[in-house]
Short mmCIF file of C-alpha atoms in Angstrom, two decimals:
data_model
loop_
_atom_site.label_atom_id
_atom_site.label_comp_id
_atom_site.label_asym_id
_atom_site.label_seq_id
_atom_site.Cartn_x
_atom_site.Cartn_y
_atom_site.Cartn_z
CA UNK A 1 8.96 19.57 -0.76
CA UNK A 2 9.22 16.66 -3.19
CA UNK A 3 8.93 13.49 -1.11
CA UNK A 4 9.39 11.23 -4.13
CA UNK A 5 12.06 12.19 -6.64
CA UNK A 6 12.84 10.91 -10.08
CA UNK A 7 15.94 12.85 -11.00
CA UNK A 8 16.18 11.71 -14.61
CA UNK A 9 13.47 13.29 -16.73
CA UNK A 10 14.38 11.07 -19.67
CA UNK A 11 16.22 7.88 -20.56
CA UNK A 12 17.05 6.38 -23.93
CA UNK A 13 18.10 2.73 -24.45
CA UNK A 14 18.49 0.30 -27.31
CA UNK A 15 16.00 -2.48 -27.86
CA UNK A 16 17.09 -5.67 -26.09
CA UNK A 17 19.20 -3.86 -23.52
CA UNK A 18 18.36 -3.18 -19.87
CA UNK A 19 16.46 -0.07 -18.82
CA UNK A 20 17.05 1.12 -15.25
CA UNK A 21 14.78 3.80 -13.85
CA UNK A 22 15.60 5.28 -10.48
CA UNK A 23 13.55 6.80 -7.69
CA UNK A 24 14.48 8.32 -4.32
CA UNK A 25 12.20 9.15 -1.41
CA UNK A 26 12.61 11.17 1.74
CA UNK A 27 9.72 10.07 3.95
CA UNK A 28 10.79 7.11 6.10
CA UNK A 29 7.13 6.35 6.82
CA UNK A 30 6.57 5.13 3.27
CA UNK A 31 6.15 1.37 3.34
CA UNK A 32 4.72 0.57 -0.07
CA UNK A 33 6.06 1.55 -3.46
CA UNK A 34 4.60 1.30 -6.95
CA UNK A 35 5.62 1.92 -10.53
CA UNK A 36 3.20 3.15 -13.15
CA UNK A 37 3.54 3.45 -16.89
CA UNK A 38 1.76 6.18 -18.82
CA UNK A 39 1.23 6.49 -22.53
CA UNK A 40 0.12 9.81 -24.03
CA UNK A 41 -3.62 10.46 -23.77
CA UNK A 42 -4.06 7.55 -21.36
CA UNK A 43 -4.19 7.26 -17.60
CA UNK A 44 -1.30 5.69 -15.67
CA UNK A 45 -1.28 1.89 -15.68
CA UNK A 46 -0.08 -0.10 -12.69
CA UNK A 47 3.13 -1.97 -13.45
CA UNK A 48 4.63 -3.47 -10.30
CA UNK A 49 4.78 -2.83 -6.58
CA UNK A 50 6.93 -3.70 -3.60
CA UNK A 51 6.37 -3.70 0.12
CA UNK A 52 9.06 -2.40 2.45
CA UNK A 53 9.44 -5.87 3.94
CA UNK A 54 10.99 -7.00 0.66
CA UNK A 55 13.99 -5.83 -1.28
CA UNK A 56 13.07 -7.27 -4.65
CA UNK A 57 9.97 -8.11 -6.62
CA UNK A 58 9.83 -9.60 -10.11
CA UNK A 59 7.09 -9.79 -12.69
CA UNK A 60 8.22 -11.05 -16.07
CA UNK A 61 10.58 -8.53 -17.63
CA UNK A 62 10.09 -6.07 -14.78
CA UNK A 63 11.96 -6.14 -11.48
CA UNK A 64 11.79 -3.56 -8.74
CA UNK A 65 14.59 -3.27 -6.19
CA UNK A 66 14.22 -1.48 -2.88
CA UNK A 67 17.11 -0.21 -0.75
CA UNK A 68 15.52 1.06 2.43
CA UNK A 69 18.70 2.33 4.03
CA UNK A 70 19.37 4.51 0.99
CA UNK A 71 15.67 5.33 0.52
CA UNK A 72 16.08 4.33 -3.10
CA UNK A 73 14.24 2.08 -5.49
CA UNK A 74 14.79 1.17 -9.07
CA UNK A 75 12.85 -0.47 -11.87
CA UNK A 76 14.72 -2.78 -14.24
CA UNK A 77 13.25 -3.73 -17.59
CA UNK A 78 14.99 -6.61 -19.34
CA UNK A 79 14.97 -6.89 -22.27
CA UNK A 80 13.65 -3.49 -23.24
CA UNK A 81 11.18 -3.34 -26.12
CA UNK A 82 10.01 -0.40 -28.25
CA UNK A 83 6.53 -0.82 -26.74
CA UNK A 84 8.00 0.02 -23.35
CA UNK A 85 8.49 3.62 -24.51
CA UNK A 86 6.36 5.64 -22.11
CA UNK A 87 6.58 7.85 -19.04
CA UNK A 88 7.26 5.88 -15.87
CA UNK A 89 6.10 7.19 -12.50
CA UNK A 90 7.35 6.06 -9.15
CA UNK A 91 4.84 6.35 -6.30
CA UNK A 92 4.90 5.72 -2.55
CA UNK A 93 2.35 5.21 0.14
CA UNK A 94 1.98 4.51 3.85
CA UNK A 95 -0.21 1.98 5.62
CA UNK A 96 0.72 -0.79 3.23
CA UNK A 97 -0.61 1.00 0.19
CA UNK A 98 -4.12 1.66 1.42
CA UNK A 99 -3.54 5.40 1.68
CA UNK A 100 -3.03 8.07 -0.92
CA UNK A 101 -0.12 7.86 -3.33
CA UNK A 102 2.69 10.39 -3.58
CA UNK A 103 4.16 10.49 -7.07
CA UNK A 104 7.47 11.45 -8.59
CA UNK A 105 7.58 13.63 -11.69
CA UNK A 106 8.19 10.74 -14.01
CA UNK A 107 10.93 9.54 -16.36
CA UNK A 108 10.30 9.37 -20.08
CA UNK A 109 11.76 6.14 -21.43
CA UNK A 110 12.50 5.79 -25.12
CA UNK A 111 13.47 2.36 -26.43
CA UNK A 112 15.06 2.61 -29.85
CA UNK A 113 14.70 -0.27 -32.33
CA UNK B 1 -8.85 -4.66 -11.62
CA UNK B 2 -11.64 -2.11 -11.94
CA UNK B 3 -12.46 -0.43 -15.23
CA UNK B 4 -12.96 3.34 -15.05
CA UNK B 5 -14.72 5.47 -17.62
CA UNK B 6 -13.88 9.13 -17.37
CA UNK B 7 -15.35 11.95 -19.44
CA UNK B 8 -14.87 14.28 -21.10
CA UNK B 9 -11.48 13.17 -22.38
CA UNK B 10 -10.56 16.75 -23.17
CA UNK B 11 -12.06 20.21 -23.21
CA UNK B 12 -11.14 23.78 -23.94
CA UNK B 13 -12.91 26.22 -21.65
CA UNK B 14 -13.18 29.96 -21.21
CA UNK B 15 -11.79 31.47 -18.05
CA UNK B 16 -14.40 32.12 -15.39
CA UNK B 17 -16.51 29.12 -16.37
CA UNK B 18 -16.80 25.72 -14.69
CA UNK B 19 -16.31 22.18 -15.95
CA UNK B 20 -17.65 18.98 -14.39
CA UNK B 21 -15.69 15.78 -14.93
CA UNK B 22 -17.43 12.43 -14.49
CA UNK B 23 -15.95 9.15 -13.36
CA UNK B 24 -17.82 5.85 -13.59
CA UNK B 25 -16.43 2.60 -12.16
CA UNK B 26 -17.61 -0.86 -13.16
CA UNK B 27 -17.62 -2.10 -9.56
CA UNK B 28 -18.48 -0.71 -6.14
CA UNK B 29 -15.59 1.01 -4.42
CA UNK B 30 -15.40 2.74 -1.07
CA UNK B 31 -12.88 5.44 -1.93
CA UNK B 32 -12.32 7.32 -5.13
CA UNK B 33 -9.42 9.70 -5.60
CA UNK B 34 -9.06 12.76 -7.80
CA UNK B 35 -5.59 13.74 -9.03
CA UNK B 36 -4.23 16.61 -11.07
CA UNK B 37 -1.17 16.57 -13.28
CA UNK B 38 0.04 20.00 -14.27
CA UNK B 39 2.37 20.25 -17.27
CA UNK B 40 5.77 18.75 -16.44
CA UNK B 41 4.73 17.93 -12.90
CA UNK B 42 3.88 14.83 -10.92
CA UNK B 43 0.37 13.65 -10.17
CA UNK B 44 -0.95 15.51 -7.14
CA UNK B 45 -3.89 14.33 -5.06
CA UNK B 46 -6.73 16.85 -4.94
CA UNK B 47 -9.17 15.00 -2.71
CA UNK B 48 -10.52 11.65 -1.58
CA UNK B 49 -14.21 11.08 -2.25
CA UNK B 50 -16.06 8.74 0.12
CA UNK B 51 -19.64 7.72 -0.51
CA UNK B 52 -21.99 9.20 2.04
CA UNK B 53 -19.62 11.78 3.45
CA UNK B 54 -17.89 14.97 2.39
CA UNK B 55 -14.72 14.70 0.38
CA UNK B 56 -11.40 15.11 2.14
CA UNK B 57 -9.22 17.75 0.49
CA UNK B 58 -5.45 17.92 0.44
CA UNK B 59 -3.52 20.99 1.43
CA UNK B 60 -3.82 23.67 -1.21
CA UNK B 61 -7.18 22.47 -2.55
CA UNK B 62 -10.56 23.76 -1.36
CA UNK B 63 -14.14 22.65 -1.81
CA UNK B 64 -15.27 25.95 -3.31
CA UNK B 65 -12.79 25.55 -6.16
CA UNK B 66 -13.08 21.78 -6.62
CA UNK B 67 -16.51 20.60 -5.42
CA UNK B 68 -16.89 16.83 -5.52
CA UNK B 69 -19.97 14.65 -5.54
CA UNK B 70 -20.13 10.97 -4.66
CA UNK B 71 -23.79 9.92 -4.95
CA UNK B 72 -23.11 6.16 -4.95
CA UNK B 73 -20.34 3.57 -4.83
CA UNK B 74 -19.66 3.58 -8.58
CA UNK B 75 -19.76 7.24 -9.56
CA UNK B 76 -18.13 10.57 -8.72
CA UNK B 77 -17.80 14.01 -10.25
CA UNK B 78 -15.18 16.71 -9.86
CA UNK B 79 -16.02 20.28 -10.81
CA UNK B 80 -13.30 22.80 -11.60
CA UNK B 81 -14.93 26.14 -10.77
CA UNK B 82 -14.24 29.69 -11.92
CA UNK B 83 -11.41 28.45 -14.11
CA UNK B 84 -8.22 30.32 -14.87
CA UNK B 85 -5.36 29.35 -17.21
CA UNK B 86 -3.48 27.96 -14.17
CA UNK B 87 -6.13 25.22 -13.98
CA UNK B 88 -5.00 23.83 -17.33
CA UNK B 89 -4.00 20.29 -16.37
CA UNK B 90 -4.85 16.65 -16.76
CA UNK B 91 -7.41 15.55 -14.17
CA UNK B 92 -7.61 11.87 -13.27
CA UNK B 93 -9.86 9.80 -11.08
CA UNK B 94 -8.57 6.68 -9.41
CA UNK B 95 -9.77 3.79 -7.27
CA UNK B 96 -7.90 1.48 -4.95
CA UNK B 97 -7.86 -2.19 -5.76
CA UNK B 98 -5.75 -5.29 -5.64
CA UNK B 99 -2.93 -5.70 -8.12
CA UNK B 100 -0.32 -8.44 -8.16
CA UNK B 101 -1.00 -9.58 -4.61
CA UNK B 102 -0.79 -6.10 -3.16
CA UNK B 103 -2.56 -2.81 -3.43
CA UNK B 104 -2.70 -0.94 -6.68
CA UNK B 105 -4.55 2.03 -7.99
CA UNK B 106 -6.47 2.00 -11.24
CA UNK B 107 -6.74 5.29 -13.07
CA UNK B 108 -9.20 6.64 -15.57
CA UNK B 109 -7.88 7.84 -18.91
CA UNK B 110 -7.87 11.43 -17.74
CA UNK B 111 -9.43 14.72 -18.76
CA UNK B 112 -7.11 17.15 -20.49
CA UNK B 113 -8.35 20.63 -19.63
CA UNK B 114 -7.16 23.77 -21.38
CA UNK B 115 -8.38 27.12 -20.06
CA UNK B 116 -8.13 30.07 -22.44
#
């Protein structure tokens, strides 16, 4: 049973436009959510996180939105750059993030120049 | 955040053999995590390695198949034993740290294993 779902395996956007990556979860015990970026032949790199006590967190071009009632979160990248082309993983945890992570299958983002 | 060195970066192995993957962290950490990413799948936790105690394995993973060592607070190994083609995956080690005011996990660069 997939507790964290990323239903779009791929997304393509034009440089300068907004990229929106979506993630749904089923476990209501999750209270901490993270986004990772992964380039080929590299390990995942932490991007941004959000606690369930918040509904938004920003870091530069990256914003994560959390809708607890819908068990949905999204990552917005504005403006998108070709260097953002990578696979993005959504992950969730309990106990404020101090426990193991449960990952989605990832969304491959391609930003076209 | 911690810096993790993981090796080998890739290997091609014969079925029935074993491969040991090493993970070195540049700081002392209590818990280290081993993940597997099968082709087209998400990252799945294999086990949590605590220094001074036996590793804790997730459902579907057993110590005989994936023995783990954790001799000190900066180093761990994962062995993939008696390999079959189904073990072809990317294996990653990870440590918990602080990122952006909250928790975050730092990953090694991964070991791409192909079993033939």
